[in-house]
mmCIF file of C-alpha atoms and ligand atoms in Angstrom:
data_model
loop_
_atom_site.group_PDB
_atom_site.id
_atom_site.type_symbol
_atom_site.label_atom_id
_atom_site.label_comp_id
_atom_site.label_asym_id
_atom_site.label_seq_id
_atom_site.Cartn_x
_atom_site.Cartn_y
_atom_site.Cartn_z
ATOM 1 C CA MET A 197 0.000 0.000 0.000
ATOM 2 C CA ILE A 198 1.255 3.504 -0.823
ATOM 3 C CA VAL A 199 0.136 6.487 1.219
ATOM 4 C CA ILE A 200 0.607 9.668 -0.815
ATOM 5 C CA LEU A 201 0.953 12.744 1.340
ATOM 6 C CA LYS A 202 -0.308 16.254 0.582
ATOM 7 C CA PRO A 203 2.151 17.971 -1.796
ATOM 8 C CA GLY A 204 4.886 20.010 -0.140
ATOM 9 C CA LEU A 205 4.154 18.648 3.346
ATOM 10 C CA ASP A 206 7.256 18.864 5.505
ATOM 11 C CA GLU A 207 8.322 16.045 7.788
ATOM 12 C CA GLN A 208 8.479 18.422 10.753
ATOM 13 C CA GLU A 209 4.801 19.386 10.486
ATOM 14 C CA PRO A 210 2.484 17.980 13.208
ATOM 15 C CA GLU A 211 0.123 16.271 10.698
ATOM 16 C CA PHE A 212 3.102 14.388 9.264
ATOM 17 C CA GLN A 213 4.353 13.363 12.692
ATOM 18 C CA SER A 214 0.939 12.234 13.869
ATOM 19 C CA LEU A 215 0.485 10.136 10.713
ATOM 20 C CA LEU A 216 3.854 8.458 11.318
ATOM 21 C CA ALA A 217 2.911 7.715 14.922
ATOM 22 C CA TYR A 218 -0.457 6.317 13.795
ATOM 23 C CA LEU A 219 1.073 4.066 11.098
ATOM 24 C CA ASN A 220 3.941 2.942 13.320
ATOM 25 C CA GLY A 221 1.297 1.711 15.738
ATOM 26 C CA LYS A 222 0.036 -0.830 13.182
ATOM 27 C CA PRO A 223 1.417 -4.298 13.963
ATOM 28 C CA GLY A 224 3.462 -6.159 11.329
ATOM 29 C CA ILE A 225 3.787 -3.135 9.054
ATOM 30 C CA GLU A 226 7.108 -1.690 7.958
ATOM 31 C CA LEU A 227 7.219 1.918 6.715
ATOM 32 C CA ARG A 228 9.498 3.178 3.950
ATOM 33 C CA GLN A 229 9.501 6.839 3.085
ATOM 34 C CA HIS A 230 10.244 8.135 -0.405
ATOM 35 C CA THR A 231 10.267 11.744 -1.555
ATOM 36 C CA GLU A 232 9.947 12.679 -5.233
ATOM 37 C CA HIS A 233 11.231 16.135 -6.113
ATOM 38 C CA GLY A 234 9.228 16.907 -9.231
ATOM 39 C CA ALA A 235 9.396 19.993 -11.440
ATOM 40 C CA GLN A 236 6.342 21.574 -9.865
ATOM 41 C CA GLN A 237 6.142 20.036 -6.439
ATOM 42 C CA THR A 238 7.631 17.679 -3.878
ATOM 43 C CA ILE A 239 5.629 14.589 -3.092
ATOM 44 C CA THR A 240 6.285 12.223 -0.214
ATOM 45 C CA GLU A 241 5.048 8.664 -0.457
ATOM 46 C CA LEU A 242 4.982 6.202 2.420
ATOM 47 C CA TYR A 243 5.322 2.572 1.393
ATOM 48 C CA LEU A 244 3.580 0.213 3.793
ATOM 49 C CA ILE A 245 5.145 -3.223 3.589
ATOM 50 C CA GLY A 246 3.851 -6.348 5.300
ATOM 51 C CA ASP A 247 0.346 -7.534 5.997
ATOM 52 C CA THR A 248 -1.487 -4.574 4.515
ATOM 53 C CA ALA A 249 -4.651 -6.520 3.672
ATOM 54 C CA ALA A 250 -5.934 -5.905 7.211
ATOM 55 C CA LEU A 251 -5.443 -2.137 6.977
ATOM 56 C CA ASP A 252 -8.413 0.162 6.438
ATOM 57 C CA ALA A 253 -7.468 2.335 3.458
ATOM 58 C CA GLU A 254 -10.364 4.736 4.080
ATOM 59 C CA GLU A 255 -9.336 5.311 7.657
ATOM 60 C CA ILE A 256 -5.775 6.100 6.580
ATOM 61 C CA ALA A 257 -7.076 8.391 3.821
ATOM 62 C CA GLY A 258 -8.938 10.318 6.513
ATOM 63 C CA GLU A 259 -5.695 11.393 8.219
ATOM 64 C CA PRO A 260 -5.077 15.144 7.693
ATOM 65 C CA ALA A 261 -1.625 14.625 6.101
ATOM 66 C CA VAL A 262 -2.915 12.191 3.498
ATOM 67 C CA GLU A 263 -3.784 13.092 -0.083
ATOM 68 C CA ARG A 264 -4.574 9.587 -1.288
ATOM 69 C CA VAL A 265 -4.088 5.906 -0.532
ATOM 70 C CA VAL A 266 -3.137 3.517 -3.330
ATOM 71 C CA ARG A 267 -3.249 -0.232 -3.088
ATOM 72 C CA VAL A 268 -0.386 -1.527 -5.214
ATOM 73 C CA SER A 269 -0.611 -4.520 -7.398
ATOM 74 C CA ASP A 270 2.333 -6.910 -7.383
ATOM 75 C CA ARG A 271 3.432 -5.722 -10.800
ATOM 76 C CA PHE A 272 6.190 -3.100 -10.974
ATOM 77 C CA ARG A 273 5.788 -2.223 -7.307
ATOM 78 C CA LEU A 274 8.143 0.736 -7.151
ATOM 79 C CA LEU A 275 8.188 2.117 -10.663
ATOM 80 C CA GLY A 276 4.695 1.178 -11.796
ATOM 81 C CA ARG A 277 1.903 3.677 -12.235
ATOM 82 C CA HIS A 278 -0.655 2.174 -9.911
ATOM 83 C CA ARG A 279 -4.345 2.923 -10.051
ATOM 84 C CA GLY A 280 -4.857 6.408 -8.668
ATOM 85 C CA GLN A 281 -1.301 7.586 -9.345
ATOM 86 C CA VAL A 282 -1.906 10.233 -11.940
ATOM 87 C CA GLU A 283 0.969 12.622 -11.537
ATOM 88 C CA SER A 284 4.181 12.151 -13.439
ATOM 89 C CA THR A 285 7.220 12.228 -11.224
ATOM 90 C CA GLY A 286 10.794 12.648 -12.233
ATOM 91 C CA PHE A 287 14.123 13.771 -10.903
ATOM 92 C CA ASN A 288 16.606 16.567 -11.141
ATOM 93 C CA TYR A 289 20.210 15.702 -11.823
ATOM 94 C CA ASN A 290 23.005 18.236 -11.925
ATOM 95 C CA GLY A 291 20.616 20.993 -12.953
ATOM 96 C CA LEU A 292 18.660 19.066 -15.592
ATOM 97 C CA GLU A 293 15.106 17.942 -14.992
ATOM 98 C CA PHE A 294 14.047 14.486 -16.194
ATOM 99 C CA ASN A 295 10.337 13.669 -16.254
ATOM 100 C CA GLN A 296 7.560 12.360 -18.480
ATOM 101 C CA ASP A 297 6.753 15.801 -19.882
ATOM 102 C CA ASN A 298 9.929 17.444 -21.126
ATOM 103 C CA PHE A 299 12.543 16.526 -23.726
ATOM 104 C CA HIS A 300 16.351 16.330 -23.868
ATOM 105 C CA LEU A 301 18.557 15.516 -26.817
ATOM 106 C CA PHE A 302 21.626 13.442 -25.872
ATOM 107 C CA ALA A 303 23.711 13.686 -29.036
ATOM 108 C CA GLY A 304 27.313 12.523 -28.939
ATOM 109 C CA LEU A 305 29.932 9.916 -29.713
ATOM 110 C CA CYS A 306 28.933 6.256 -29.654
ATOM 111 C CA ALA A 307 32.506 5.594 -28.546
ATOM 112 C CA VAL A 308 35.137 8.081 -27.450
ATOM 113 C CA ASP A 309 38.126 7.714 -29.775
ATOM 114 C CA ASN A 310 40.365 10.703 -29.092
ATOM 115 C CA ARG A 311 40.495 14.066 -27.373
ATOM 116 C CA GLU A 312 40.170 16.102 -30.565
ATOM 117 C CA ASN A 313 36.935 14.450 -31.688
ATOM 118 C CA THR A 314 35.520 14.697 -28.172
ATOM 119 C CA ASP A 315 36.334 18.399 -28.127
ATOM 120 C CA ARG A 316 34.814 19.002 -31.569
ATOM 121 C CA MET A 317 31.673 17.076 -30.623
ATOM 122 C CA MET A 318 31.165 18.992 -27.405
ATOM 123 C CA ALA A 319 31.889 22.355 -29.047
ATOM 124 C CA ALA A 320 29.123 21.574 -31.567
ATOM 125 C CA LEU A 321 26.735 20.759 -28.708
ATOM 126 C CA ARG A 322 27.601 23.985 -26.933
ATOM 127 C CA SER A 323 26.999 26.015 -30.091
ATOM 128 C CA GLN A 324 23.457 24.596 -30.130
ATOM 129 C CA GLY A 325 22.881 25.334 -26.431
ATOM 130 C CA LEU A 326 22.820 21.645 -25.507
ATOM 131 C CA ALA A 327 23.919 20.597 -22.021
ATOM 132 C CA ALA A 328 23.836 16.800 -22.347
ATOM 133 C CA THR A 329 25.713 14.235 -24.393
ATOM 134 C CA ARG A 330 26.460 10.542 -24.880
ATOM 135 C CA MET A 331 30.083 9.399 -24.655
ATOM 136 C CA GLY A 332 30.899 5.676 -24.672
ATOM 137 C CA ALA A 333 34.073 4.800 -22.779
ATOM 138 C CA TYR A 334 33.331 1.144 -22.012
ATOM 139 C CA LYS A 335 32.038 -0.574 -25.152
ATOM 140 C CA PRO A 336 30.543 -4.061 -25.047
ATOM 141 C CA ARG A 337 31.245 -5.507 -28.495
ATOM 142 C CA THR A 338 29.914 -8.573 -30.236
ATOM 143 C CA SER A 339 33.425 -9.573 -31.285
ATOM 144 C CA PRO A 340 36.334 -9.660 -28.813
ATOM 145 C CA TYR A 341 38.618 -8.525 -31.684
ATOM 146 C CA ASP A 342 36.829 -5.186 -32.077
ATOM 147 C CA PHE A 343 37.737 -1.947 -30.285
ATOM 148 C CA GLN A 344 36.452 -2.232 -26.705
ATOM 149 C CA GLY A 345 36.548 1.472 -25.795
ATOM 150 C CA HIS A 346 39.315 3.395 -24.049
ATOM 151 C CA GLY A 347 37.677 2.810 -20.643
ATOM 152 C CA ALA A 348 39.056 4.731 -17.658
ATOM 153 C CA ALA A 349 41.941 6.090 -19.746
ATOM 154 C CA CYS A 350 39.707 8.574 -21.590
ATOM 155 C CA LEU A 351 37.680 9.719 -18.582
ATOM 156 C CA PRO A 352 40.006 12.563 -17.512
ATOM 157 C CA TYR A 353 39.725 14.409 -20.834
ATOM 158 C CA VAL A 354 36.064 13.532 -21.433
ATOM 159 C CA LEU A 355 35.053 14.954 -18.042
ATOM 160 C CA GLU A 356 37.354 17.960 -18.287
ATOM 161 C CA LEU A 357 36.073 18.888 -21.775
ATOM 162 C CA ALA A 358 32.476 18.364 -20.669
ATOM 163 C CA GLY A 359 33.038 20.907 -17.911
ATOM 164 C CA GLU A 360 34.686 23.339 -20.331
ATOM 165 C CA HIS A 361 31.807 23.124 -22.784
ATOM 166 C CA GLY A 362 29.080 23.450 -20.172
ATOM 167 C CA ILE A 363 27.863 19.853 -20.486
ATOM 168 C CA ARG A 364 25.969 18.941 -17.331
ATOM 169 C CA VAL A 365 25.158 15.284 -17.985
ATOM 170 C CA VAL A 366 27.183 12.680 -19.892
ATOM 171 C CA ALA A 367 25.440 9.352 -20.581
ATOM 172 C CA MET A 368 28.005 6.567 -20.428
ATOM 173 C CA GLU A 369 27.592 2.800 -20.469
ATOM 174 C CA VAL A 370 29.015 0.676 -17.667
ATOM 175 C CA THR A 371 29.349 -3.068 -18.025
ATOM 176 C CA HIS A 372 30.895 -3.859 -14.640
ATOM 177 C CA PRO A 373 30.499 -2.385 -11.129
ATOM 178 C CA ALA A 374 34.216 -1.457 -11.186
ATOM 179 C CA HIS A 375 33.408 1.056 -13.930
ATOM 180 C CA VAL A 376 31.158 2.997 -11.544
ATOM 181 C CA THR A 377 34.066 3.298 -9.106
ATOM 182 C CA GLU A 378 36.389 4.411 -11.920
ATOM 183 C CA ILE A 379 33.888 7.080 -12.978
ATOM 184 C CA GLU A 380 33.499 8.269 -9.369
ATOM 185 C CA GLN A 381 37.269 8.505 -8.987
ATOM 186 C CA ALA A 382 37.744 10.335 -12.292
ATOM 187 C CA LEU A 383 34.980 12.820 -11.410
ATOM 188 C CA ALA A 384 36.543 13.474 -8.015
ATOM 189 C CA ALA A 385 40.019 13.895 -9.545
ATOM 190 C CA ALA A 386 38.643 16.377 -12.089
ATOM 191 C CA GLY A 387 36.748 18.334 -9.423
ATOM 192 C CA HIS A 388 33.248 17.253 -10.536
ATOM 193 C CA PRO A 389 33.076 19.397 -13.685
ATOM 194 C CA THR A 390 30.002 17.519 -14.988
ATOM 195 C CA GLY A 391 27.552 14.733 -14.114
ATOM 196 C CA VAL A 392 27.291 11.178 -15.427
ATOM 197 C CA MET A 393 24.207 9.112 -16.209
ATOM 198 C CA LEU A 394 25.093 5.417 -16.043
ATOM 199 C CA GLN A 395 23.868 3.526 -19.078
ATOM 200 C CA ILE A 396 22.936 -0.147 -18.857
ATOM 201 C CA GLY A 397 23.248 -1.537 -22.360
ATOM 202 C CA THR A 398 20.823 -3.892 -24.013
ATOM 203 C CA ARG A 399 23.274 -6.796 -23.609
ATOM 204 C CA ASN A 400 23.198 -6.346 -19.835
ATOM 205 C CA ALA A 401 19.446 -5.834 -19.625
ATOM 206 C CA GLN A 402 19.093 -8.850 -17.339
ATOM 207 C CA ASN A 403 22.499 -8.802 -15.653
ATOM 208 C CA PHE A 404 20.836 -8.706 -12.245
ATOM 209 C CA GLU A 405 24.076 -8.346 -10.269
ATOM 210 C CA LEU A 406 25.049 -5.279 -12.295
ATOM 211 C CA LEU A 407 21.508 -3.896 -11.961
ATOM 212 C CA ARG A 408 21.668 -4.342 -8.179
ATOM 213 C CA GLU A 409 25.060 -2.647 -8.014
ATOM 214 C CA VAL A 410 24.046 0.448 -9.984
ATOM 215 C CA GLY A 411 20.822 0.507 -7.978
ATOM 216 C CA ALA A 412 22.680 0.461 -4.673
ATOM 217 C CA GLN A 413 24.152 3.904 -5.348
ATOM 218 C CA THR A 414 22.197 7.124 -5.760
ATOM 219 C CA ARG A 415 25.003 9.419 -6.877
ATOM 220 C CA PHE A 416 24.265 8.718 -10.563
ATOM 221 C CA PRO A 417 20.922 8.276 -12.354
ATOM 222 C CA ILE A 418 20.482 5.302 -14.675
ATOM 223 C CA LEU A 419 19.668 5.083 -18.370
ATOM 224 C CA TYR A 420 18.310 1.565 -18.804
ATOM 225 C CA LYS A 421 18.206 0.225 -22.374
ATOM 226 C CA ARG A 422 15.496 -2.271 -23.104
ATOM 227 C CA GLY A 423 16.737 -5.821 -23.705
ATOM 228 C CA PHE A 424 16.701 -6.560 -27.444
ATOM 229 C CA GLY A 425 15.487 -10.127 -27.016
ATOM 230 C CA ILE A 426 13.196 -9.968 -24.001
ATOM 231 C CA SER A 427 9.671 -8.729 -23.436
ATOM 232 C CA LEU A 428 8.838 -5.207 -22.348
ATOM 233 C CA GLU A 429 7.552 -6.620 -19.062
ATOM 234 C CA GLU A 430 10.868 -8.366 -18.435
ATOM 235 C CA SER A 431 12.741 -5.129 -19.110
ATOM 236 C CA ILE A 432 10.542 -3.132 -16.718
ATOM 237 C CA ASN A 433 11.061 -5.828 -14.102
ATOM 238 C CA ALA A 434 14.807 -5.444 -14.608
ATOM 239 C CA CYS A 435 14.354 -1.746 -13.734
ATOM 240 C CA GLU A 436 12.590 -2.852 -10.560
ATOM 241 C CA TYR A 437 15.869 -4.581 -9.611
ATOM 242 C CA ILE A 438 17.547 -1.174 -9.802
ATOM 243 C CA ALA A 439 14.746 0.540 -7.893
ATOM 244 C CA THR A 440 14.482 -2.053 -5.130
ATOM 245 C CA SER A 441 18.222 -1.682 -4.557
ATOM 246 C CA GLY A 442 17.629 1.985 -3.731
ATOM 247 C CA ASN A 443 17.823 4.073 -6.912
ATOM 248 C CA ARG A 444 14.630 5.184 -8.647
ATOM 249 C CA ASN A 445 16.190 7.823 -10.855
ATOM 250 C CA ILE A 446 15.834 5.737 -13.982
ATOM 251 C CA VAL A 447 15.146 6.665 -17.604
ATOM 252 C CA PHE A 448 13.812 3.797 -19.713
ATOM 253 C CA CYS A 449 15.263 3.690 -23.238
ATOM 254 C CA LEU A 450 13.740 1.983 -26.271
ATOM 255 C CA ARG A 451 16.342 1.017 -28.875
ATOM 256 C CA GLY A 452 14.622 -1.495 -31.101
ATOM 257 C CA VAL A 453 14.423 -5.271 -30.757
ATOM 258 C CA GLN A 454 16.329 -7.955 -32.609
ATOM 259 C CA SER A 455 14.334 -9.411 -35.476
ATOM 260 C CA HIS A 456 15.041 -9.877 -39.161
ATOM 261 C CA MET A 457 11.578 -8.378 -39.678
ATOM 262 C CA GLY A 458 13.153 -4.983 -39.023
ATOM 263 C CA ALA A 459 15.529 -5.285 -41.989
ATOM 264 C CA PRO A 460 16.964 -3.252 -43.603
ATOM 265 C CA HIS A 461 17.071 -1.522 -40.222
ATOM 266 C CA ARG A 462 19.474 -2.898 -37.637
ATOM 267 C CA ASN A 463 16.614 -3.588 -35.214
ATOM 268 C CA LEU A 464 12.842 -3.615 -35.383
ATOM 269 C CA VAL A 465 11.774 -0.206 -34.122
ATOM 270 C CA ASP A 466 9.635 -0.387 -30.977
ATOM 271 C CA PHE A 467 8.842 3.285 -30.389
ATOM 272 C CA GLY A 468 5.122 2.487 -30.333
ATOM 273 C CA HIS A 469 5.893 1.476 -26.751
ATOM 274 C CA VAL A 470 6.621 5.067 -25.657
ATOM 275 C CA PRO A 471 3.061 5.723 -24.396
ATOM 276 C CA VAL A 472 2.864 2.174 -23.055
ATOM 277 C CA ILE A 473 5.823 2.701 -20.723
ATOM 278 C CA LYS A 474 4.264 5.973 -19.567
ATOM 279 C CA ARG A 475 1.008 4.180 -18.848
ATOM 280 C CA LEU A 476 2.653 1.301 -16.996
ATOM 281 C CA THR A 477 5.326 3.271 -15.135
ATOM 282 C CA ARG A 478 6.295 6.790 -14.126
ATOM 283 C CA MET A 479 9.768 6.641 -15.669
ATOM 284 C CA PRO A 480 10.806 9.211 -18.293
ATOM 285 C CA VAL A 481 11.164 7.486 -21.674
ATOM 286 C CA CYS A 482 14.120 7.737 -24.052
ATOM 287 C CA VAL A 483 14.416 6.569 -27.649
ATOM 288 C CA ASP A 484 17.616 5.621 -29.458
ATOM 289 C CA PRO A 485 16.999 5.923 -33.209
ATOM 290 C CA SER A 486 20.698 5.329 -34.053
ATOM 291 C CA HIS A 487 20.915 1.790 -32.722
ATOM 292 C CA SER A 488 17.424 1.076 -34.056
ATOM 293 C CA VAL A 489 18.152 2.110 -37.645
ATOM 294 C CA GLY A 490 21.895 1.469 -37.864
ATOM 295 C CA SER A 491 22.586 3.517 -40.999
ATOM 296 C CA ARG A 492 22.551 7.053 -42.378
ATOM 297 C CA GLU A 493 20.145 6.244 -45.219
ATOM 298 C CA ARG A 494 18.111 9.149 -46.516
ATOM 299 C CA ALA A 495 14.473 8.924 -47.555
ATOM 300 C CA PRO A 496 13.414 10.464 -50.886
ATOM 301 C CA ASP A 497 11.839 13.369 -48.958
ATOM 302 C CA GLY A 498 15.319 14.464 -47.856
ATOM 303 C CA LEU A 499 14.978 13.420 -44.230
ATOM 304 C CA LEU A 500 17.393 10.834 -42.830
ATOM 305 C CA GLU A 501 15.728 7.603 -41.715
ATOM 306 C CA ILE A 502 17.221 8.188 -38.250
ATOM 307 C CA GLN A 503 15.329 11.505 -38.183
ATOM 308 C CA HIS A 504 12.081 9.861 -39.253
ATOM 309 C CA ILE A 505 12.388 7.149 -36.612
ATOM 310 C CA ALA A 506 13.401 9.588 -33.858
ATOM 311 C CA ALA A 507 10.367 11.686 -34.764
ATOM 312 C CA GLN A 508 8.091 8.657 -34.310
ATOM 313 C CA GLY A 509 9.274 8.394 -30.709
ATOM 314 C CA VAL A 510 9.174 12.097 -29.956
ATOM 315 C CA VAL A 511 5.737 12.712 -31.474
ATOM 316 C CA ALA A 512 4.519 9.935 -29.163
ATOM 317 C CA GLY A 513 5.914 11.774 -26.152
ATOM 318 C CA ALA A 514 9.495 10.506 -25.693
ATOM 319 C CA ASN A 515 11.400 12.569 -23.143
ATOM 320 C CA MET A 516 14.880 11.979 -24.415
ATOM 321 C CA ALA A 517 16.650 10.910 -27.596
ATOM 322 C CA LEU A 518 20.079 9.281 -27.595
ATOM 323 C CA VAL A 519 21.706 9.880 -30.960
ATOM 324 C CA ASP A 520 25.137 8.998 -32.401
ATOM 325 C CA PHE A 521 27.073 11.853 -34.008
ATOM 326 C CA HIS A 522 30.735 12.051 -35.021
ATOM 327 C CA PRO A 523 32.952 14.800 -36.495
ATOM 328 C CA ARG A 524 34.235 12.247 -39.061
ATOM 329 C CA PRO A 525 31.846 9.278 -39.172
ATOM 330 C CA GLU A 526 34.051 7.432 -41.677
ATOM 331 C CA GLN A 527 36.836 7.348 -39.069
ATOM 332 C CA ALA A 528 34.677 6.368 -36.046
ATOM 333 C CA LEU A 529 35.934 3.229 -34.304
ATOM 334 C CA VAL A 530 32.406 2.047 -33.427
ATOM 335 C CA ASP A 531 29.119 2.396 -35.332
ATOM 336 C CA GLY A 532 30.431 4.928 -37.879
ATOM 337 C CA PRO A 533 27.792 3.978 -40.497
ATOM 338 C CA GLN A 534 24.977 5.242 -38.238
ATOM 339 C CA ALA A 535 26.704 8.407 -36.952
ATOM 340 C CA LEU A 536 25.336 11.747 -38.118
ATOM 341 C CA HIS A 537 27.658 14.622 -39.094
ATOM 342 C CA LEU A 538 28.097 17.650 -36.848
ATOM 343 C CA GLU A 539 26.741 19.845 -39.683
ATOM 344 C CA GLU A 540 23.463 17.898 -39.383
ATOM 345 C CA LEU A 541 23.094 18.627 -35.652
ATOM 346 C CA PRO A 542 21.260 22.004 -35.932
ATOM 347 C CA TYR A 543 18.751 20.460 -38.360
ATOM 348 C CA PHE A 544 18.245 17.416 -36.177
ATOM 349 C CA LEU A 545 17.705 19.559 -33.098
ATOM 350 C CA ALA A 546 15.246 21.886 -34.864
ATOM 351 C CA ASP A 547 13.373 18.867 -36.226
ATOM 352 C CA MET A 548 13.056 17.315 -32.751
ATOM 353 C CA SER A 549 11.843 20.522 -31.175
ATOM 354 C CA LEU A 550 9.229 20.848 -33.941
ATOM 355 C CA VAL A 551 8.060 17.299 -33.291
ATOM 356 C CA HIS A 552 8.029 17.677 -29.510
ATOM 357 C CA ASP A 553 5.928 20.786 -29.996
ATOM 358 C CA ALA A 554 3.538 18.754 -32.152
ATOM 359 C CA TYR A 555 3.283 16.245 -29.299
ATOM 360 C CA ARG A 556 2.377 19.024 -26.839
ATOM 361 C CA ARG A 557 -0.290 20.278 -29.226
ATOM 362 C CA ARG A 558 -1.671 16.757 -29.631
ATOM 363 C CA ARG A 559 -2.033 16.611 -25.856
ATOM 364 C CA GLU A 560 -3.918 19.908 -25.813
ATOM 365 C CA LEU A 561 -6.138 18.697 -28.636
ATOM 366 C CA VAL A 562 -7.514 15.845 -26.548
ATOM 367 C CA GLN A 563 -7.974 17.819 -23.310
ATOM 368 C CA ASP A 564 -11.718 18.025 -23.908
ATOM 369 C CA MET A 565 -12.116 14.758 -25.779
ATOM 370 C CA PRO A 566 -14.705 12.671 -23.913
ATOM 371 C CA ARG A 567 -13.110 9.872 -21.876
ATOM 372 C CA LEU A 568 -15.567 7.212 -23.060
HETATM 373 C C1 LIG B 865 25.122 2.266 -27.099
HETATM 374 O O1 LIG B 865 24.185 3.060 -26.859
HETATM 375 O O2 LIG B 865 26.281 2.629 -27.285
HETATM 376 C C2 LIG B 865 24.835 0.843 -27.189
HETATM 377 C C3 LIG B 865 25.807 -0.071 -27.236
HETATM 378 O O3 LIG B 865 23.529 0.581 -27.244
HETATM 379 P P1 LIG B 865 22.735 -0.799 -27.006
HETATM 380 O O4 LIG B 865 23.135 -1.280 -25.648
HETATM 381 O O5 LIG B 865 21.311 -0.365 -27.108
HETATM 382 O O6 LIG B 865 23.154 -1.713 -28.125
HETATM 383 MN MN1 LIG B 866 26.852 1.940 -30.700
#
């Protein structure tokens, strides 16, 4: 059972204290408190764990501090949108707000190759007023003979340049808990010039030990990429592993699923699931059109297929797009064929903001539509 308190209610206030005393008096019930700092308001939720069947929800709802009482189903206990939970919650990280309403473009290098390209990439982002990027240091590759990423060796210059170019959040995949420690150490050594969002790649979508480890820390938020060969439900459950370990600052990323039916795209695009994730959970939703499409093919209308696919996600309400760019795609060490050129960045950004605006207008359009 979740007891949602009146927005903005402070723990010191007498109504709050008397509610705690009242609930603590219930036998066999453990209380866990969770505060969501949303864009508009702060909401505290009390999770009642144990034999809640005997509790009288109406009586609890009658307490002055209580806004609403929600009985949770077993599904997606922490991240799920349970009946009665209407508000979208999110989190703030290093000055950027992540929720189910806004939109961020995370353009950047699939894999960091050298300092010069990192600098050129970030300078291009800065010139467009962007404060977030993707930078792969640890690269899980299908073949052990392929470039595996520079790992910890590139972190000093990646973090330093991010700080110089005003980048506030760098999304970076980790494939082992040791990588989180290396990132923490590199950030500390550089004087925390930027923030890092830890990416869990599709190949580790059900690496439960890794999920528990990244969930056990709250310093960094998590970008979880849907498993390419598992169901959506299994992927959301994997996020519950992160959340139950203590970290609920998770963005759920769609990146296509493996099926030859998606050919000639690299993966079968699954961006129709954007509104589904919002209905089932309260996580912000990201789309990755680069790893879905896998090439820079252009449609006869002049738009790149990556643009078309990204737009499908954003017009459906995606809150983030993770997109590969490179100053010289032909020289990229990983995924060069799908990397967009820096000269294409302003067009891509303008296109996404147009599409996100269309999404907002679509929402307004249905405000008065009868809910039949
Ligand atoms: C990536 O984003 O660099 C990546 C490897 O993606 P995925 O895990 O979705 O394949
Ligand atoms: Mn890649």
